[in-house]
PDB file of C-alpha atoms in Angstrom:
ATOM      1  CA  UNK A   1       0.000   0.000   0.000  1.00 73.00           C
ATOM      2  CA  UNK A   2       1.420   3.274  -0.709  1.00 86.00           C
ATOM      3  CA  UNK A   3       0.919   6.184   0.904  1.00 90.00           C
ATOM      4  CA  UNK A   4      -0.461   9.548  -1.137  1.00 93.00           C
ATOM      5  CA  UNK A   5       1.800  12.153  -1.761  1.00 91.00           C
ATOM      6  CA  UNK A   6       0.823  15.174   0.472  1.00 93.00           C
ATOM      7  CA  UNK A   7       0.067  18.428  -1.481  1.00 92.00           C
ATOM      8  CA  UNK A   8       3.269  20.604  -2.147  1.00 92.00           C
ATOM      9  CA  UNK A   9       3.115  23.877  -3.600  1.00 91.00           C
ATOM     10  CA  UNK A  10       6.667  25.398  -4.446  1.00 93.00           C
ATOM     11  CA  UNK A  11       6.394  28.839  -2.651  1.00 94.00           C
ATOM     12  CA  UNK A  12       9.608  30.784  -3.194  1.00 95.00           C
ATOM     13  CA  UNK A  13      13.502  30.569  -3.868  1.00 97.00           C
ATOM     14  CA  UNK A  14      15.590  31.295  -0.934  1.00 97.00           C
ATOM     15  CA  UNK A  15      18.361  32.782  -1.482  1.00 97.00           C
ATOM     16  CA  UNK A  16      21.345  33.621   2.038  1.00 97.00           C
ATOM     17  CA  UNK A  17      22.694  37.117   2.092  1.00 97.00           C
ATOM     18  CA  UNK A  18      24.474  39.394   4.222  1.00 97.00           C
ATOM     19  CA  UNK A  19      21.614  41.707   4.579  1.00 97.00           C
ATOM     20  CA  UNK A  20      18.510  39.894   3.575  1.00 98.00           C
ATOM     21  CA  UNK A  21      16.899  43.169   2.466  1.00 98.00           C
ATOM     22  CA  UNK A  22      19.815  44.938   1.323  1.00 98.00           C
ATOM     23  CA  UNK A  23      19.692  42.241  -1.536  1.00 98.00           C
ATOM     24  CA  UNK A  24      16.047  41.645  -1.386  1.00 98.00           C
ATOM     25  CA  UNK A  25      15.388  45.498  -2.255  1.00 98.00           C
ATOM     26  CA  UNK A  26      17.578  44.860  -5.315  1.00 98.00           C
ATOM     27  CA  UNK A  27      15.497  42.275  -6.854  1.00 98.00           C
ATOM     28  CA  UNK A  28      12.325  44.264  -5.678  1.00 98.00           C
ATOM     29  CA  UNK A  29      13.723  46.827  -8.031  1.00 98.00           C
ATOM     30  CA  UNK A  30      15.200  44.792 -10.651  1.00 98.00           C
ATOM     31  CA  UNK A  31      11.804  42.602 -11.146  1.00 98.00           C
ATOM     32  CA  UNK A  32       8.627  45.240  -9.574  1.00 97.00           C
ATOM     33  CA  UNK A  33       7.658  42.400  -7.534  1.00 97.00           C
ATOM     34  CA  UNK A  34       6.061  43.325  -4.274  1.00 97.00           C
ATOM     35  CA  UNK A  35       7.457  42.645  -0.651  1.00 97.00           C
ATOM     36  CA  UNK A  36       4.896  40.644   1.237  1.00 97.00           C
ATOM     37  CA  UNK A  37       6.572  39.623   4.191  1.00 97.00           C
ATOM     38  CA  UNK A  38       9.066  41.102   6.162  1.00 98.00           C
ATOM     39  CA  UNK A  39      11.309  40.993   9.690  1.00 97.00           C
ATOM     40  CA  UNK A  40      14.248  40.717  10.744  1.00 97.00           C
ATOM     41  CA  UNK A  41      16.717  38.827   8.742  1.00 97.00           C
ATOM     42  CA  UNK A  42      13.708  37.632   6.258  1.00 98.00           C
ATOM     43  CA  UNK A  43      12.028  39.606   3.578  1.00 98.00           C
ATOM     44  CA  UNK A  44       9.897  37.588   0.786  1.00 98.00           C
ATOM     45  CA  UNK A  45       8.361  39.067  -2.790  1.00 98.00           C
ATOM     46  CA  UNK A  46       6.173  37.864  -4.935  1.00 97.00           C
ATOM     47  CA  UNK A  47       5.169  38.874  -8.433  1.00 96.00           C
ATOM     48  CA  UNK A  48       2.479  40.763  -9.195  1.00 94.00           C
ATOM     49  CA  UNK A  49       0.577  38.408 -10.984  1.00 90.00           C
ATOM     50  CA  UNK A  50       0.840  35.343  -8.333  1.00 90.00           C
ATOM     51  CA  UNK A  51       3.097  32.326  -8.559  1.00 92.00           C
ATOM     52  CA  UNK A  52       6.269  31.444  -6.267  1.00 94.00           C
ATOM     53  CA  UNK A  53       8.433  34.452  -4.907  1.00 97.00           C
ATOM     54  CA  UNK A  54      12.135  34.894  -3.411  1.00 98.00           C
ATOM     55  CA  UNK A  55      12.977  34.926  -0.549  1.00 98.00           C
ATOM     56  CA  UNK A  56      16.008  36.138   1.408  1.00 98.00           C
ATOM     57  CA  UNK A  57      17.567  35.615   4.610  1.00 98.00           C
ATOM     58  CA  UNK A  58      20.375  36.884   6.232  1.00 98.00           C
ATOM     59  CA  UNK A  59      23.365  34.536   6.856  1.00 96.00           C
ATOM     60  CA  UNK A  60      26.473  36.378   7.843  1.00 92.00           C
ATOM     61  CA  UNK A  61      28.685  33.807   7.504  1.00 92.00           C
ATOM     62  CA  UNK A  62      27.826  33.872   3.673  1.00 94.00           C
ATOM     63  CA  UNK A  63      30.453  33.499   0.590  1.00 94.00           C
ATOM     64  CA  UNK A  64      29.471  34.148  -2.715  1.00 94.00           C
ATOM     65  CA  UNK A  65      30.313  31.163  -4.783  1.00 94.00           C
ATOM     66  CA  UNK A  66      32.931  31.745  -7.677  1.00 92.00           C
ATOM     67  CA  UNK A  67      31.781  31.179 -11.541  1.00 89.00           C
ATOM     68  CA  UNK A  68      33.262  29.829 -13.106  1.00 89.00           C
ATOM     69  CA  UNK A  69      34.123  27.675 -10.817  1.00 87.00           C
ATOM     70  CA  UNK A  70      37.479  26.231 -10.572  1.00 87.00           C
ATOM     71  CA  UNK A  71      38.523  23.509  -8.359  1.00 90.00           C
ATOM     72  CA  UNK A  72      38.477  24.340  -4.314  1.00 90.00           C
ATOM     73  CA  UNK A  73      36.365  27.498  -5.165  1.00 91.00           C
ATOM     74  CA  UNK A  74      32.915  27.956  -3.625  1.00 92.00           C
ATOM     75  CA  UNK A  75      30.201  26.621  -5.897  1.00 90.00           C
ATOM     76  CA  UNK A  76      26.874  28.046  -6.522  1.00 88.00           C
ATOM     77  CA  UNK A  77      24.123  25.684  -5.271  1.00 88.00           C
ATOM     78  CA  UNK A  78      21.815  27.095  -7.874  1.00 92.00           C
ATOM     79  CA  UNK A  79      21.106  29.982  -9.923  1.00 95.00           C
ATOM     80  CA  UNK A  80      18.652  32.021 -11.565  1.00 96.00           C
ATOM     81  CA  UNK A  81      17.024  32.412 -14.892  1.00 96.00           C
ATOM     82  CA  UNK A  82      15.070  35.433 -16.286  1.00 96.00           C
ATOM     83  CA  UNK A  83      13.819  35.736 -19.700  1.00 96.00           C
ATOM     84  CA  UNK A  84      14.165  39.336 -21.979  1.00 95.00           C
ATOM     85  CA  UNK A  85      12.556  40.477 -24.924  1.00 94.00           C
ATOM     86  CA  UNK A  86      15.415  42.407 -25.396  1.00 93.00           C
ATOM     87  CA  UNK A  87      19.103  41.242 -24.186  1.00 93.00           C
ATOM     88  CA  UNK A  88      21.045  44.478 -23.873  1.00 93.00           C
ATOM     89  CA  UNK A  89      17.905  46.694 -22.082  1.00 94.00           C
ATOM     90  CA  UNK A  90      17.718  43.833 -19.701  1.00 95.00           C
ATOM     91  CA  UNK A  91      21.443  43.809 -19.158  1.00 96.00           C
ATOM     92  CA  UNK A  92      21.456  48.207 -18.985  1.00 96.00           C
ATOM     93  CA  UNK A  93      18.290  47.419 -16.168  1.00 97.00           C
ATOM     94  CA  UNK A  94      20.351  44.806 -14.206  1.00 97.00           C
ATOM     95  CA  UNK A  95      23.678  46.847 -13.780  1.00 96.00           C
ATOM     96  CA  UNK A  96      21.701  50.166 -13.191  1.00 96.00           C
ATOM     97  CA  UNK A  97      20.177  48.290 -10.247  1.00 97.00           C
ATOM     98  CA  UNK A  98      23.030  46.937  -8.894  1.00 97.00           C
ATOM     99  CA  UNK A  99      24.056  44.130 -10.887  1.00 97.00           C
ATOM    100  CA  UNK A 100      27.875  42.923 -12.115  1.00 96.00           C
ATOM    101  CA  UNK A 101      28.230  41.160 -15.526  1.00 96.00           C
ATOM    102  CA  UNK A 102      30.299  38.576 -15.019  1.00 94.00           C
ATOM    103  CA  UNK A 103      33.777  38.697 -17.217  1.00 92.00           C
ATOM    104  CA  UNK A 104      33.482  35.492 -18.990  1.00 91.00           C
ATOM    105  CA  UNK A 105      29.842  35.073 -21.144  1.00 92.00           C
ATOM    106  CA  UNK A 106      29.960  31.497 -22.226  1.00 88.00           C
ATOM    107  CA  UNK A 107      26.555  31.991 -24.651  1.00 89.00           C
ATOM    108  CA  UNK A 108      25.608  34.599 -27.676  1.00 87.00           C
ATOM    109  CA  UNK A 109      22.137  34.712 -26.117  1.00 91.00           C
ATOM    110  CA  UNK A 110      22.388  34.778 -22.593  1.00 94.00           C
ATOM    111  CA  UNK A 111      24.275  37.215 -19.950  1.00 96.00           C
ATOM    112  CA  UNK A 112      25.807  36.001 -17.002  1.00 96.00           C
ATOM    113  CA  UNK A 113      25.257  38.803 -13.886  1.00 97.00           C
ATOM    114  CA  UNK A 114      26.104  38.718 -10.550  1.00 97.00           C
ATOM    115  CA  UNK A 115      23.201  40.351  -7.815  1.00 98.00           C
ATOM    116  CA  UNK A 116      24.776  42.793  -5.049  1.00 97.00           C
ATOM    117  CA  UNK A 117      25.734  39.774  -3.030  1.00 97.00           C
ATOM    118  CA  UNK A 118      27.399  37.395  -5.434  1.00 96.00           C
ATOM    119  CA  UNK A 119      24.825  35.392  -6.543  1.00 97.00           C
ATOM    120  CA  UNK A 120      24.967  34.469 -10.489  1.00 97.00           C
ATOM    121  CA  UNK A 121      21.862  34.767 -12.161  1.00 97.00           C
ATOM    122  CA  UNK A 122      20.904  34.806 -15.822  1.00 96.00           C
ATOM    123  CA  UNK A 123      19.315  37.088 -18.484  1.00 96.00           C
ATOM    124  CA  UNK A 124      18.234  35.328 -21.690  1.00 95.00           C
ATOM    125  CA  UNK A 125      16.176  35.581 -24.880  1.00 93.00           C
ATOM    126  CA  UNK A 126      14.259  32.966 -26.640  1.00 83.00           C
ATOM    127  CA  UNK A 127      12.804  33.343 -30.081  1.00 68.00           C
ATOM    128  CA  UNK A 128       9.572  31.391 -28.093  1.00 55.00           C
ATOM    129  CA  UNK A 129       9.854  28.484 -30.049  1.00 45.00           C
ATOM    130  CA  UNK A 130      10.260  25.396 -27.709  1.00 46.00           C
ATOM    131  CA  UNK A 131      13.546  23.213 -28.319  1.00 45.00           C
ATOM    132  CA  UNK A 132      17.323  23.755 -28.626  1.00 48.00           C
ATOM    133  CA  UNK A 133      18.733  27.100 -28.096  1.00 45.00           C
ATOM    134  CA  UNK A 134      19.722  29.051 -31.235  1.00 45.00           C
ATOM    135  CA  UNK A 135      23.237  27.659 -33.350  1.00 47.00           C
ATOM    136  CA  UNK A 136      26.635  29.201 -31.904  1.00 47.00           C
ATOM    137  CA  UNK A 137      29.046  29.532 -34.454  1.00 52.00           C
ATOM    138  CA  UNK A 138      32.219  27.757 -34.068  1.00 53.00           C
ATOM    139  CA  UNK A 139      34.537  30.186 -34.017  1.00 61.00           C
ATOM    140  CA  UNK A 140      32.594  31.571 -31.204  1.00 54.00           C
ATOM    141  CA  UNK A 141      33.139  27.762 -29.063  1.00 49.00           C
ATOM    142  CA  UNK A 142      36.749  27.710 -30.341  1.00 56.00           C
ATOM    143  CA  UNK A 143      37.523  31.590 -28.443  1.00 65.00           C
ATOM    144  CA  UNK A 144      35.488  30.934 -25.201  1.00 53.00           C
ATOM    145  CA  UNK A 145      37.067  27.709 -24.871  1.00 55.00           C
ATOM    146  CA  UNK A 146      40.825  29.305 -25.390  1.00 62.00           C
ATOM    147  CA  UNK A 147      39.525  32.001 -22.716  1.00 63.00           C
ATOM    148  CA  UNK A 148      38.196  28.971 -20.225  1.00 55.00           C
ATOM    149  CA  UNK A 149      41.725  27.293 -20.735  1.00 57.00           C
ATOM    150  CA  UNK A 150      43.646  30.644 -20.328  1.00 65.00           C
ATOM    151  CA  UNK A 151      41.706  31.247 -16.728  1.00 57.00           C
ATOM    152  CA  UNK A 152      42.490  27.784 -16.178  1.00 53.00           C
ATOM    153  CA  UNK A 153      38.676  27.489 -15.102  1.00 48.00           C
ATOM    154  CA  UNK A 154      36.347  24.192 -15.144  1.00 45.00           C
ATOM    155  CA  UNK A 155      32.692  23.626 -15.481  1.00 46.00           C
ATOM    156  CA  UNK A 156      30.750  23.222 -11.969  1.00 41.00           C
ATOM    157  CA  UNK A 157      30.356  19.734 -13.088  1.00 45.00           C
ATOM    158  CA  UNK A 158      34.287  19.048 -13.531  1.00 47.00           C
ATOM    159  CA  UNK A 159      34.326  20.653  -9.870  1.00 40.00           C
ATOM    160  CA  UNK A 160      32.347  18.429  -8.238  1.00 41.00           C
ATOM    161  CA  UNK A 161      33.014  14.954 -10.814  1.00 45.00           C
ATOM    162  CA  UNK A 162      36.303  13.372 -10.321  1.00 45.00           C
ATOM    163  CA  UNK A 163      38.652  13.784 -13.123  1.00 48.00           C
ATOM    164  CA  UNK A 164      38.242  10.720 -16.104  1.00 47.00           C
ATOM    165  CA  UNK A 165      41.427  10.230 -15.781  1.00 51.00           C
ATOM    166  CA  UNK A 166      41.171   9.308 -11.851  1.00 45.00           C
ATOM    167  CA  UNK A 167      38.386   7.009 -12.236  1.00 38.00           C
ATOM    168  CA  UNK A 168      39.215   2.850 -12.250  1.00 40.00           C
ATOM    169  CA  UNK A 169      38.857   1.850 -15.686  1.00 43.00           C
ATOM    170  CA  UNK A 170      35.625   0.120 -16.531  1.00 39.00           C
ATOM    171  CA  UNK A 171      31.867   0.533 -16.754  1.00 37.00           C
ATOM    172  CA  UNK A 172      30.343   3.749 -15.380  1.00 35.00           C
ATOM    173  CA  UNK A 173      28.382   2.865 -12.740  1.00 38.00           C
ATOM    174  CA  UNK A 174      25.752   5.732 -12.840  1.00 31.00           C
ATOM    175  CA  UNK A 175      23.275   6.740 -15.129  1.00 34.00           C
ATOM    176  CA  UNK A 176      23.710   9.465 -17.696  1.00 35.00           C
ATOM    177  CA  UNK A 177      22.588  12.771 -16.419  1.00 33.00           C
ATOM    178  CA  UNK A 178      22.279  16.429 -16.818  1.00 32.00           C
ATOM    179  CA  UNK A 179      26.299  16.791 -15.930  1.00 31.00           C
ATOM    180  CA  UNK A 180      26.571  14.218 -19.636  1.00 32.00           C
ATOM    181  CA  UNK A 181      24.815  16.944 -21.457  1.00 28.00           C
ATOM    182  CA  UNK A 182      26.678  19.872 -23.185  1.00 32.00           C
ATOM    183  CA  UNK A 183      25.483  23.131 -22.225  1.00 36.00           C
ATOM    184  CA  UNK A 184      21.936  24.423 -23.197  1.00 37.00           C
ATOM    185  CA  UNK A 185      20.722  21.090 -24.445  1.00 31.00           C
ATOM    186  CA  UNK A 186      18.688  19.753 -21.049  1.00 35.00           C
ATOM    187  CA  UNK A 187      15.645  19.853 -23.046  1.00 35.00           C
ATOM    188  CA  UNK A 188      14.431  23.393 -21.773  1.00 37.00           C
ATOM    189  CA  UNK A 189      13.489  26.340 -24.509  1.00 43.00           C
ATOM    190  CA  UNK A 190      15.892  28.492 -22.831  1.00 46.00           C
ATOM    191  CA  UNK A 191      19.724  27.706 -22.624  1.00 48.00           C
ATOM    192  CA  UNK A 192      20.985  27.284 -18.853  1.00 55.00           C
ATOM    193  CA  UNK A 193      24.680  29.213 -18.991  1.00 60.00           C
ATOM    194  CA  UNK A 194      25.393  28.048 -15.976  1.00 67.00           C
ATOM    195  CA  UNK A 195      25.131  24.328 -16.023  1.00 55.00           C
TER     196      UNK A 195
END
């Protein structure tokens, strides 16, 4: 006999901070969403129209992960994604705000930020026609990659997965996964940069 799943309703993001609304008045700012709840150390927002909000929460011990991440740096745990009509308005919005681009940009069609406390988060377009992400030249692979070797930077995935050439030779004992798929082809509309 099994026992029926309870009803869960995803109700925000949480997201550690310094000053939980320090950062949360940034994304109040950089999305119009309202601020619903609030004391000390906790705000939450919610869009306008409903749905699941942020929220933020002040952890002084925080460190803002690195990206990209190289080995022994502080990884991200996740990140977030907001779709543009326009790229470069979305991008002027952000840094007016408070946001930092980030210095490496690994895709023609999304930007890589960073909020007021470290957090990566994306900006991206989509031409609102569901599957892969639009073509990226090769020349375009063949310079980010020199500029990932140059930094001497890995994926998050090469972070956290031992190196191929440290594992016992043999059959992989784990099914294939998200971390086997090249970026922006998880089967989303949008590309995920930051995968």
């Amino acid at each position: 006999m099994t026992t029926p799943r309870p009803s869960l309703t995803l109700s925000s993001t949480v997201l550690d901070a310094p000053d939980a609304a320090e950062l949360a008045d940034f994304y109040r700012r950089l999305l119009g969403w309202e601020t619903v709840q609030e004391e000390p150390g906790w705000v939450k927002l919610l869009p306008p129209g409903g749905g699941s909000g942020l929220g933020f929460q002040t952890a002084k011990p925080y460190t803002p992960p690195v990206w990209p991440a190289a080995p022994g740096d502080q990884l991200m745990m996740l990140h977030l994604d907001f779709e543009v009509i326009d790229l470069e308005a979305g991008v002027a919005h952000a840094v007016a705000e408070g946001a930092r681009p980030a210095d490496f940009q690994p895709q023609h069609d999304v930007r890589v930020l960073f909020d007021p406390a470290g957090h990566p988060f994306c900006l991206f377009v989509s031409d609102g026609t569901p599957g892969e992400p639009p073509a990226i030249s090769p020349e375009w692979v063949a310079e980010q990659t020199r500029e990932i070797a140059e930094q001497d930077r890995v994926t998050i995935q090469d972070a956290v997965a031992p190196d191929p050439a440290d594992r016992p030779a043999g059959p992989v004992d784990r099914p294939a996964g998200p971390v086997d798929r090249p970026v922006g082809t998880a089967g989303r509309a949008e590309p995920d940069a930051l995968s």
